[in-house]
Amino acid sequence: MAQTGLEVRQLYSERDDRVLFADLCFTLNAGDVLQIAGPNGSGKTSLLRILAGLSSRYQGDILWHNHSLEQQRADYLQQLLYIGHGAGIKAALSPLENLRWSCALRGLPADDNPILSALAKVGLRGFEEQACYSLSAGQQRRVNLARLFCIPAQLWILDEPFTAIDQGGVAEIEQWISDFANAGGAVLLTTHHRLAINRPLRIIELGEH
Amino acid sequence: MTLFSLALAVLRRDLLAAARRGSEWSNPLVFFVMVCALFPLGIGPEPQRLAELAPGILWVVALLASLLASDTVFRSDYDDATLEQMLLSHQALYPQVIAKTLAHWLLSGLPLSLLSPLLGVLLHLPTAGMLALMASLALGSAVLSFIGAIGAALTVGLRKGGLLLSLIILPLYIPVLIFGSSAVKTAVDGGPFLPQLAMLGVFFLVALALAPLAIAGALRISVDQ
Amino acid sequence: MSIWTTFHKWGSPRWFYQFSGRLLPWLGGLSLLLLIGGAVWGLALVPPDYKQGNSFRIIYVHVPASAVAMGAYMTMAIAGAIHLIWRMKLAAMVMKAIAPIGASLTFLALLTGAVWGKPTWGTWWVWDARITSVLILFFLYLGVIALHQAFENREAAAKACAVLVIVGAVNIPIIYWSVEWWYSLHQPASIRFIGESSIHPSMLRPLMATMAGMYLFFAWAMLLFTRNEILDRERNTRWVQDIVCGDDKNAESNSVL
């Protein structure tokens, strides 16, 4: 795969007259795992939201496969999976219903089998039809993370994926990240946790710009 | 997946979520009934006077109930971050927005219009006006749902949404009010109310075509805060 | 210079500030002249109306105020559209600047309408088509101002207000037309505020003067308010700091250019 994946050039963003980051440059290719680190308020979430296409408050260039994001937004979104801070699920619905909707938004055919196996993979076998508000915080987080396995993507952008996850769960998620990168996917994430994955890990510190 | 099946999936999910949340959807209806009951208490119980004012009262209160309901159309999706998923879909936001607004109307405006004859009876609305009341409210509240959704999309990210929403939306509601109440009044007077309904129909088509553009734009702005 | 480079040059706050600075005294002077001249003409020199006596003279303030208030909203909508389409920051500043001016003009129109109504119809308020439409326009302005203040982030505020103003602009013809229709239902044979009744030319000319004066006043106020907005937004740039701090070229503050 000779095409560059995600390329960021001279990225600049400010919030409330405070510069979050400036002249930020990096590339993210297939198989890369990149961690964005920095203290609270340093703009990690803002950066991820910009790269996910949720925010347009930036200057600079963002390129995907050598084309600018604005030119091919739909293609980019189709290959991207963003999991942010928020719950990402409707508490009143069951995991199965939530994921059916998420898959429908992604244009995937209406088929429960991939969803059921995704839920099994995140450890929610047997909980598929239970309303999400009756699940624990960790389980609800896992429902959100189950999207990683029923929605095909080339790029994962994860904002604090380990929130509300216990020790064993953390190791599991790290394994998922490694497996995904091994299979040629790219991962961009932020976390306060010290990542332990058996893949080369790059770290970019915000707050120094 | 076609845009139609996408819209259907969004509609289905919204109706399902509302069904699970119990009787929350009926709050605007209760408001409607209560406020209508305030009027005889405020202006006196004489049937003659109530009958004369009924078309206007019913429409204004229905408008306020619709306003109240509009606040919720995007709020819960914003709070649990599922709104982002809609924006991050590579498929068009336009049909998703239409589906959400229609789901919202099915849960607020339509029940309101079905309930209205009962309130017409409470306010001594002559029987001649009942059909016009239901029809004008059904059609008009659909327009109000779309207009309200614009305001809701603009204010969903703000902490003090509620009253601000009213300030923004009420002036835009006025044409619907004018034609809706006129339909009922004309029916009561024995005249044809189809022209007014036709006008509401035009408003609906314009709202259906244009409002989703504003709503989609406003949602992107609200999420990008 | 191609039209695009000219367009983008106009979008530079600094250029706008300097250019408007030169325009301001002319606009201010001319508008003052026309407003005062027109007012004196209308108030003192035009003979009284045979029906309304002297109270009709309020039209020399009322009509320009309501006309310019409407024009101001449309200008605001155009500025908002420019901001959304071309991401021009200056357009957002202009849009924000116009809102309070337009709202004040609308309020003035309502006030003068009431002042006119009292001697003519005996009440301080008449729900006729025109006045009702002006009232709704006032509400639209208040909505825009309230929305802008509710956002903490300036860019989001500007974009949201742009959407609202465009929606409002699209709705204004519908609202005005609906109110006309409503009024015709309830008061079929009534006197209109600004009649289709013919106005005698001698009464019309001072009106044209005050109308022109009001437009120029609006332009003057718009430039003034926008300049304030520019100074506020660009306060971190050197050229603004030079202006604000006078000739203190060795300013201690570090400017981010």
XYZ file of C-alpha atoms in Angstrom:
691
model
C 0.000 0.000 0.000
C 1.988 2.948 -1.256
C -0.654 5.527 -0.553
C -0.132 7.627 2.521
C -2.991 7.143 4.900
C -3.722 10.163 6.999
C -1.428 13.128 6.640
C -1.623 16.238 8.738
C 0.264 19.374 7.718
C 0.725 22.607 9.614
C -2.379 22.046 11.648
C -3.366 24.976 13.791
C -6.278 25.326 16.149
C -7.252 27.791 18.794
C -10.015 27.984 21.299
C -11.060 31.073 23.246
C -8.054 33.037 21.984
C -5.762 30.319 23.297
C -3.667 28.414 20.802
C -4.158 24.671 21.252
C -1.555 23.543 18.792
C 0.268 25.003 15.831
C 2.416 23.617 13.023
C 1.358 20.127 13.887
C 2.548 17.611 11.296
C 2.383 13.866 11.250
C 1.387 10.965 9.073
C -0.489 7.839 9.926
C -0.168 4.859 7.631
C -1.560 1.366 7.618
C -0.411 -0.520 10.661
C 0.548 2.594 12.643
C -0.571 3.190 16.161
C -0.280 6.805 17.212
C -1.016 8.082 20.674
C -1.762 11.733 21.283
C -0.648 12.628 24.764
C -0.727 15.764 26.835
C -2.176 17.262 29.965
C -5.860 17.997 30.387
C -7.059 20.856 28.256
C -4.182 20.567 25.817
C -6.476 20.007 22.914
C -6.340 16.225 22.509
C -10.080 15.826 22.143
C -10.277 18.855 19.856
C -7.603 17.363 17.624
C -9.381 14.051 17.424
C -12.688 15.697 16.650
C -11.058 17.734 13.904
C -9.548 14.591 12.399
C -12.860 12.777 12.706
C -14.534 15.505 10.688
C -16.725 16.803 13.488
C -14.998 20.134 13.820
C -13.906 22.639 11.218
C -12.122 24.946 13.594
C -8.652 24.540 12.257
C -6.230 25.855 9.720
C -3.832 23.711 7.799
C -4.201 20.631 5.659
C -5.547 17.227 6.406
C -5.064 14.684 3.674
C -6.396 11.186 3.340
C -4.805 9.090 0.625
C -3.263 12.302 -0.712
C -6.565 14.053 -1.189
C -7.816 16.802 1.055
C -10.546 15.933 3.496
C -12.952 18.491 2.125
C -12.734 17.007 -1.325
C -13.631 13.489 -0.367
C -15.421 13.687 2.904
C -17.821 10.833 2.215
C -15.035 8.415 1.302
C -13.060 9.355 4.371
C -16.030 8.948 6.692
C -16.750 5.573 5.201
C -13.310 4.321 6.147
C -13.157 5.964 9.525
C -14.546 4.828 12.845
C -14.602 7.415 15.613
C -15.364 6.522 19.195
C -15.509 9.587 21.382
C -15.944 10.476 25.004
C -19.692 10.219 25.143
C -21.859 7.206 25.711
C -22.527 6.676 22.031
C -25.534 4.525 22.769
C -29.160 5.104 23.593
C -29.744 3.865 27.128
C -33.375 3.044 26.486
C -32.535 0.566 23.726
C -30.818 -2.783 23.828
C -27.258 -3.322 22.540
C -28.639 -5.117 19.524
C -31.015 -2.266 18.645
C -28.280 0.321 19.163
C -25.866 -1.484 16.885
C -28.506 -2.118 14.258
C -28.964 1.626 14.046
C -25.218 2.298 13.980
C -24.818 -0.178 11.134
C -27.749 1.318 9.252
C -26.092 4.731 9.486
C -23.029 3.205 7.880
C -25.052 1.785 5.024
C -24.441 -1.799 6.046
C -27.044 -4.402 5.113
C -29.525 -5.252 7.818
C -28.006 -8.428 9.240
C -27.886 -9.323 12.900
C -25.128 -11.932 12.664
C -22.121 -9.612 12.520
C -23.666 -7.604 15.345
C -24.162 -10.651 17.520
C -20.614 -11.824 16.983
C -19.304 -8.325 17.684
C -21.197 -8.266 20.964
C -19.852 -11.709 21.821
C -16.309 -10.513 21.110
C -16.647 -7.616 23.548
C -17.946 -9.953 26.188
C -21.633 -9.172 26.067
C -22.955 -12.517 24.963
C -26.302 -13.029 26.648
C -26.862 -9.296 27.137
C -27.813 -8.479 23.579
C -31.482 -7.841 24.199
C -31.272 -6.188 27.577
C -31.920 -2.453 27.822
C -28.626 -0.602 28.093
C -29.588 1.379 31.155
C -29.624 -1.858 33.079
C -26.022 -2.593 32.141
C -23.047 -1.401 34.113
C -20.962 1.568 32.961
C -18.246 -0.747 31.742
C -20.709 -2.869 29.826
C -22.242 0.193 28.217
C -18.788 1.257 27.106
C -18.298 -2.167 25.595
C -21.507 -1.829 23.610
C -20.062 1.324 22.105
C -16.756 -0.443 21.442
C -18.587 -3.319 19.775
C -18.925 -1.000 16.809
C -15.235 -1.668 16.155
C -16.141 -5.189 15.170
C -19.313 -4.879 13.194
C -18.338 -1.796 11.201
C -15.442 -2.272 8.811
C -12.950 0.576 8.780
C -9.366 1.408 7.932
C -8.822 4.036 10.549
C -9.831 4.019 14.180
C -9.896 7.268 16.087
C -10.434 6.521 19.747
C -10.809 9.132 22.459
C -10.101 7.634 25.879
C -11.242 4.118 24.986
C -10.321 2.747 28.390
C -12.746 4.865 30.392
C -14.818 2.759 32.769
C -12.990 -0.407 31.695
C -11.464 -2.734 34.256
C -7.906 -4.113 34.218
C -8.700 -7.217 32.220
C -10.741 -5.169 29.798
C -7.829 -2.809 29.239
C -5.618 -5.675 28.176
C -8.359 -6.902 25.877
C -8.711 -3.528 24.177
C -4.956 -3.252 23.767
C -5.058 -6.636 22.047
C -7.833 -5.455 19.730
C -5.753 -2.434 18.792
C -2.727 -4.611 18.077
C -4.760 -7.049 16.014
C -6.306 -4.240 14.018
C -2.932 -2.681 13.314
C -1.475 -6.050 12.391
C -4.256 -6.469 9.865
C -3.315 -3.158 8.245
C -5.525 -0.722 10.062
C -4.352 2.581 11.527
C -5.166 3.670 15.046
C -5.090 7.134 16.530
C -5.961 7.396 20.160
C -5.676 9.415 23.311
C -5.428 7.929 26.731
C -4.034 8.676 30.152
C -3.200 5.032 30.491
C 0.256 3.751 29.626
C -0.265 1.674 26.522
C 1.296 -1.757 26.370
C 0.901 -3.143 22.884
C 3.242 -5.367 20.909
C 3.419 -2.972 17.979
C 5.625 0.063 17.460
C 3.928 2.957 19.195
C 4.436 6.612 18.364
C 3.544 9.288 20.831
C 2.916 12.932 20.030
C 2.821 15.341 22.922
C 0.472 18.257 22.704
C 0.925 21.189 24.999
C 4.463 21.731 23.842
C 3.418 23.573 20.706
C -28.651 1.028 1.485
C -30.933 3.596 -0.047
C -31.659 6.945 1.539
C -35.218 5.824 2.115
C -34.195 2.779 4.122
C -31.760 4.959 6.042
C -34.583 7.337 6.906
C -36.747 4.394 7.875
C -34.048 3.016 10.173
C -33.703 6.395 11.905
C -37.483 6.735 12.216
C -37.825 3.257 13.616
C -35.150 3.778 16.203
C -36.610 7.075 17.407
C -40.082 5.604 17.784
C -38.645 2.591 19.575
C -36.665 4.751 21.990
C -39.721 6.872 22.694
C -41.837 3.797 23.319
C -39.263 2.529 25.803
C -39.158 5.776 27.686
C -42.729 5.411 28.786
C -45.108 8.307 28.891
C -42.628 11.128 28.365
C -44.020 11.789 24.911
C -47.391 12.682 26.358
C -46.122 15.631 28.420
C -46.898 18.228 25.757
C -50.399 16.780 25.492
C -50.973 17.176 29.214
C -49.707 20.729 28.893
C -52.179 21.288 26.055
C -55.111 20.115 28.146
C -54.090 22.035 31.248
C -53.536 25.345 29.526
C -56.786 25.071 27.606
C -58.488 24.573 30.938
C -56.926 27.788 32.193
C -58.836 29.908 29.743
C -62.353 29.496 31.110
C -60.870 30.120 34.525
C -59.261 33.268 33.242
C -61.912 34.758 31.012
C -65.111 33.320 32.426
C -67.217 30.267 31.615
C -69.855 31.835 29.324
C -70.253 29.388 26.432
C -70.867 32.149 23.916
C -67.621 33.921 24.576
C -65.588 30.742 24.791
C -67.049 29.503 21.530
C -66.076 32.727 19.832
C -62.517 32.607 21.110
C -62.060 28.842 20.867
C -60.391 28.628 17.423
C -57.715 31.114 18.420
C -57.199 29.712 21.894
C -56.886 26.145 20.698
C -54.380 27.084 18.035
C -52.242 29.259 20.276
C -52.094 26.620 22.978
C -51.311 23.916 20.423
C -48.505 26.132 19.182
C -47.081 26.503 22.661
C -47.319 22.772 23.261
C -45.462 22.194 20.004
C -42.823 24.671 21.103
C -42.407 22.807 24.354
C -42.056 19.519 22.532
C -39.498 20.899 20.076
C -36.851 21.252 22.716
C -36.509 17.493 22.965
C -36.092 16.556 19.344
C -32.285 16.433 19.396
C -31.446 16.877 23.022
C -31.230 13.290 24.139
C -29.174 12.318 21.094
C -26.824 15.195 21.814
C -26.472 14.229 25.458
C -25.643 10.589 24.805
C -23.365 11.403 21.847
C -25.399 9.436 19.323
C -25.984 12.634 17.363
C -22.317 12.532 16.361
C -22.816 9.169 14.718
C -25.466 10.684 12.503
C -23.119 13.459 11.479
C -20.310 10.987 10.866
C -22.334 8.846 8.545
C -21.069 9.149 5.008
C -24.656 9.149 3.904
C -26.603 12.368 3.602
C -27.824 14.044 6.758
C -30.913 15.380 4.984
C -33.048 12.199 5.048
C -31.943 11.450 8.619
C -33.116 14.865 9.730
C -36.439 14.466 7.967
C -36.913 11.094 9.629
C -36.161 12.489 13.086
C -38.502 15.419 12.629
C -41.288 13.192 11.329
C -40.806 10.819 14.257
C -41.062 13.814 16.538
C -44.276 14.914 14.845
C -45.762 11.443 15.140
C -45.143 11.638 18.872
C -46.257 15.211 19.507
C -48.157 16.968 16.727
C -50.280 14.067 15.550
C -51.515 13.054 19.029
C -52.217 16.727 19.657
C -54.423 16.987 16.606
C -56.223 13.775 17.521
C -56.856 15.067 21.036
C -58.018 18.481 19.913
C -61.737 17.724 19.375
C -61.957 16.827 23.061
C -60.556 20.208 23.959
C -62.845 21.789 21.405
C -65.719 20.395 23.405
C -64.239 21.839 26.595
C -64.077 25.263 25.011
C -67.505 25.027 23.388
C -66.179 24.988 19.854
C -69.160 24.449 17.517
C -69.186 21.014 15.870
C -68.774 22.607 12.480
C -65.235 23.492 13.431
C -64.062 20.099 14.662
C -62.897 18.626 11.393
C -61.126 21.820 10.439
C -59.480 21.837 13.845
C -58.121 18.334 13.521
C -57.028 18.733 9.926
C -55.397 22.121 10.403
C -53.607 20.973 13.549
C -52.395 17.770 11.941
C -50.949 19.586 8.947
C -49.898 22.712 10.791
C -48.137 20.882 13.599
C -46.022 19.082 11.010
C -44.820 22.476 9.781
C -44.277 23.550 13.375
C -42.207 20.427 13.998
C -39.883 21.328 11.153
C -39.563 24.954 12.199
C -39.090 23.913 15.811
C -36.406 21.467 14.762
C -34.406 24.337 13.248
C -34.463 26.131 16.583
C -33.744 22.928 18.449
C -30.751 22.202 16.240
C -29.387 25.714 16.817
C -29.749 25.546 20.588
C -29.102 21.898 21.369
C -25.500 22.530 22.411
C -26.338 25.407 24.703
C -26.936 24.868 28.357
C -29.763 27.338 28.578
C -31.709 26.041 25.605
C -35.365 26.215 26.544
C -36.490 29.804 26.653
C -34.076 30.876 23.975
C -35.676 28.354 21.652
C -39.032 30.072 22.123
C -37.554 33.483 21.339
C -36.110 32.232 18.100
C -38.981 30.131 16.890
C -42.173 31.953 17.807
C -41.989 34.633 15.091
C -41.534 31.898 12.513
C -44.614 30.096 13.788
C -46.904 33.018 13.051
C -47.920 32.294 9.435
C -48.967 28.769 10.449
C -50.997 30.201 13.317
C -52.721 32.702 11.052
C -53.857 30.142 8.513
C -54.568 27.395 11.000
C -56.839 29.418 13.219
C -58.469 30.995 10.194
C -59.342 27.539 8.903
C -61.161 26.707 12.115
C -62.864 30.064 12.349
C -64.053 29.901 8.743
C -65.393 26.387 9.282
C -67.295 27.559 12.345
C -68.787 30.383 10.287
C -69.893 27.837 7.704
C -67.431 28.792 5.010
C -64.889 26.741 3.064
C -61.705 26.054 4.978
C -59.938 24.132 2.239
C -58.020 27.188 0.982
C -56.421 27.661 4.375
C -55.585 23.964 4.553
C -54.089 24.201 1.102
C -51.923 27.063 2.329
C -50.791 24.957 5.260
C -50.029 22.242 2.751
C -47.828 24.641 0.813
C -46.050 25.626 4.031
C -45.502 21.952 4.756
C -43.965 21.254 1.384
C -41.689 24.295 1.640
C -40.689 23.303 5.172
C -40.077 19.714 4.102
C -37.832 20.848 1.289
C -35.897 23.673 2.954
C -35.943 23.207 6.701
C -33.739 20.072 6.691
C -30.969 22.106 5.078
C -31.027 24.593 7.921
C -31.429 21.827 10.487
C -28.470 19.843 9.154
C -26.291 22.958 9.045
C -27.329 23.928 12.545
C -26.599 20.442 13.890
C -23.086 20.536 12.487
C -22.530 23.922 14.095
C -23.891 22.796 17.443
C -21.763 19.678 17.561
C -18.670 21.659 16.602
C -18.546 23.693 19.763
C -6.552 42.451 -9.944
C -9.138 39.739 -10.469
C -12.522 39.965 -8.838
C -11.623 37.262 -6.326
C -8.552 39.041 -5.057
C -10.600 42.208 -4.711
C -13.253 40.264 -2.839
C -10.709 38.792 -0.494
C -9.075 42.144 0.039
C -12.414 43.491 1.193
C -12.545 40.585 3.596
C -9.464 41.764 5.422
C -10.465 43.394 8.694
C -7.498 45.707 8.617
C -8.257 47.025 5.160
C -11.914 47.458 6.121
C -10.962 49.370 9.235
C -8.804 51.803 7.337
C -11.223 52.212 4.463
C -14.243 52.705 6.699
C -12.326 55.222 8.748
C -12.126 57.432 5.699
C -15.791 56.952 4.815
C -17.201 57.587 8.255
C -17.044 61.375 8.464
C -18.684 61.729 5.039
C -21.445 59.281 5.824
C -22.047 60.797 9.221
C -22.093 64.340 7.965
C -24.322 63.677 4.995
C -26.806 61.583 6.951
C -27.027 64.196 9.675
C -27.651 66.861 7.070
C -30.370 64.886 5.351
C -32.036 63.790 8.556
C -32.097 67.202 10.152
C -32.875 68.958 6.906
C -35.648 66.534 6.082
C -37.016 66.703 9.584
C -37.122 70.476 9.638
C -38.675 70.507 6.202
C -41.276 67.947 7.165
C -41.988 69.318 10.592
C -42.086 72.996 9.886
C -42.359 73.730 6.215
C -44.933 71.250 4.900
C -48.573 72.273 5.410
C -50.674 70.151 7.787
C -52.676 67.215 6.442
C -56.378 68.017 5.983
C -57.424 64.852 7.807
C -54.733 64.192 10.340
C -53.591 67.667 11.132
C -50.046 67.825 12.338
C -49.727 64.314 13.690
C -48.974 62.881 10.260
C -45.542 64.445 10.447
C -44.313 61.487 12.414
C -44.109 59.588 9.112
C -40.853 61.398 8.437
C -39.320 59.299 11.172
C -41.592 56.275 11.205
C -41.445 55.315 7.536
C -37.664 55.582 7.120
C -37.129 53.730 10.385
C -39.268 50.767 9.391
C -37.941 50.676 5.832
C -34.321 50.725 6.932
C -35.024 48.212 9.703
C -36.223 45.789 7.059
C -33.307 46.572 4.760
C -30.935 46.086 7.655
C -32.245 42.586 8.267
C -31.712 41.672 4.633
C -28.201 43.102 4.785
C -27.599 41.020 7.876
C -28.816 37.958 6.001
C -26.487 38.626 3.089
C -23.565 39.096 5.471
C -24.486 35.833 7.168
C -24.660 34.010 3.858
C -21.248 35.374 2.845
C -19.829 34.187 6.132
C -21.227 30.680 5.732
C -20.272 30.265 2.095
C -16.893 31.970 1.957
C -15.916 31.748 5.627
C -15.208 35.462 5.699
C -14.731 36.586 9.279
C -15.469 40.196 8.404
C -18.930 39.227 7.175
C -19.639 37.694 10.585
C -18.538 40.905 12.270
C -20.792 42.984 10.044
C -23.697 40.673 10.767
C -23.173 40.965 14.508
C -22.841 44.735 14.245
C -26.094 45.206 12.363
C -28.309 43.327 14.820
C -28.512 45.956 17.577
C -28.825 48.764 15.031
C -31.688 47.059 13.254
C -33.375 46.224 16.528
C -33.168 49.855 17.647
C -34.552 51.095 14.356
C -37.418 48.628 14.605
C -38.097 49.817 18.124
C -38.062 53.414 16.905
C -40.538 52.494 14.188
C -42.830 50.899 16.756
C -42.547 53.874 19.095
C -43.262 56.421 16.385
C -46.087 54.214 15.193
C -47.613 54.398 18.648
C -47.077 58.147 18.805
C -48.859 58.466 15.493
C -51.681 56.192 16.552
C -52.692 58.134 19.642
C -53.892 61.385 18.074
C -55.087 59.662 14.899
C -56.989 56.688 16.275
C -57.134 57.402 19.972
C -55.124 54.379 21.047
C -51.445 53.828 21.658
C -51.469 50.663 19.601
C -53.306 49.459 16.532
C -52.899 45.940 15.242
C -52.771 46.780 11.595
C -50.790 44.790 9.055
C -47.798 47.064 8.851
C -47.276 47.635 12.550
C -47.803 43.957 13.309
C -45.209 43.019 10.731
C -42.773 45.522 12.217
C -43.389 44.020 15.645
C -42.598 40.545 14.336
C -39.435 41.912 12.728
C -38.510 43.275 16.143
C -38.937 39.797 17.623
C -36.754 38.337 14.882
C -34.004 40.801 15.754
C -34.271 40.009 19.448
C -33.982 36.322 18.644
C -30.755 36.867 16.709
C -29.244 38.972 19.484
C -30.257 36.439 22.130
C -28.833 33.533 20.139
C -25.524 35.288 19.652
C -25.173 35.984 23.359
C -26.032 32.426 24.319
C -22.981 30.921 22.657
C -19.698 30.944 24.503
C -17.706 30.310 21.388
C -17.622 33.213 18.955
C -17.274 31.246 15.752
C -20.141 28.924 16.605
C -22.216 31.978 17.568
C -21.544 33.618 14.227
C -22.377 30.518 12.220
C -25.521 29.754 14.196
C -26.751 33.337 13.876
C -26.021 33.252 10.166
C -28.271 30.201 9.819
C -30.986 31.849 11.906
C -30.812 35.121 10.005
C -31.049 33.365 6.648
C -34.020 31.333 7.867
C -35.581 34.586 9.095
C -34.926 36.353 5.802
C -36.612 33.549 3.873
C -39.549 33.716 6.250
C -40.015 37.490 6.270
C -41.888 37.685 2.958
C -44.080 34.790 4.104
C -44.725 36.464 7.445
C -45.469 39.864 5.941
C -47.795 38.357 3.381
C -49.584 36.197 5.965
C -50.086 39.195 8.243
C -51.482 41.220 5.325
C -53.917 38.416 4.608
C -54.839 38.154 8.283
C -55.469 41.863 8.521
C -57.603 41.896 5.390
C -59.784 39.209 6.979
C -60.497 41.103 10.108
C -60.568 44.695 8.983
C -61.707 44.730 5.402
C -62.497 48.392 4.954
C -59.963 50.135 7.082
C -57.571 52.965 6.766
C -54.024 51.842 6.267
C -51.263 53.454 8.203
C -49.367 54.535 5.166
C -52.274 54.683 2.856
C -52.329 53.626 -0.672
C -54.087 56.919 -0.449
C -52.042 59.264 -2.541
C -49.576 61.411 -0.743
C -49.266 64.921 -1.998
C -45.862 65.482 -3.640
C -45.055 68.353 -1.326
C -45.328 65.921 1.574
C -43.370 63.265 -0.234
C -40.164 65.170 -0.850
C -39.086 65.644 2.742
C -39.847 61.958 3.204
C -37.354 61.100 0.512
C -34.814 63.251 2.283
C -35.269 61.601 5.654
C -35.380 58.190 3.989
C -32.035 58.772 2.309
C -30.714 60.227 5.542
C -31.801 57.145 7.450
C -30.092 54.783 5.023
C -26.903 56.764 5.305
C -27.248 56.797 9.066
C -27.575 53.031 9.006
C -24.450 52.727 6.860
C -22.596 55.010 9.236
C -23.723 53.094 12.325
C -22.954 49.757 10.675
C -19.402 50.820 9.885
C -18.946 52.200 13.375
C -20.158 49.066 15.137
C -18.208 46.801 12.783
C -15.042 48.755 13.520
C -15.588 48.139 17.217
C -16.059 44.477 16.513
C -12.831 44.388 14.503
C -10.872 46.041 17.286
C -12.242 43.517 19.730
C -11.626 40.432 17.631
C -8.234 41.375 16.296
C -6.937 42.685 19.570
C -4.000 40.326 19.463
C -2.611 41.745 16.250
C 0.018 44.432 16.162
C -1.918 46.917 14.048
C -4.786 46.983 16.502
C -2.497 47.340 19.452
C -0.767 50.248 17.733
C -4.097 51.972 17.254
C -5.330 51.322 20.756
C -2.096 52.043 22.564
C -1.308 55.073 20.480
C 2.284 55.495 19.336
C 3.642 53.127 21.939
C 5.638 51.100 19.459
C 7.631 49.444 22.192
C 4.570 47.907 23.745
C 5.300 45.468 26.541
C 2.534 43.115 25.484
C 3.514 40.383 23.097
C 1.334 40.355 20.086
C 0.621 37.152 18.245
C 0.783 37.951 14.587
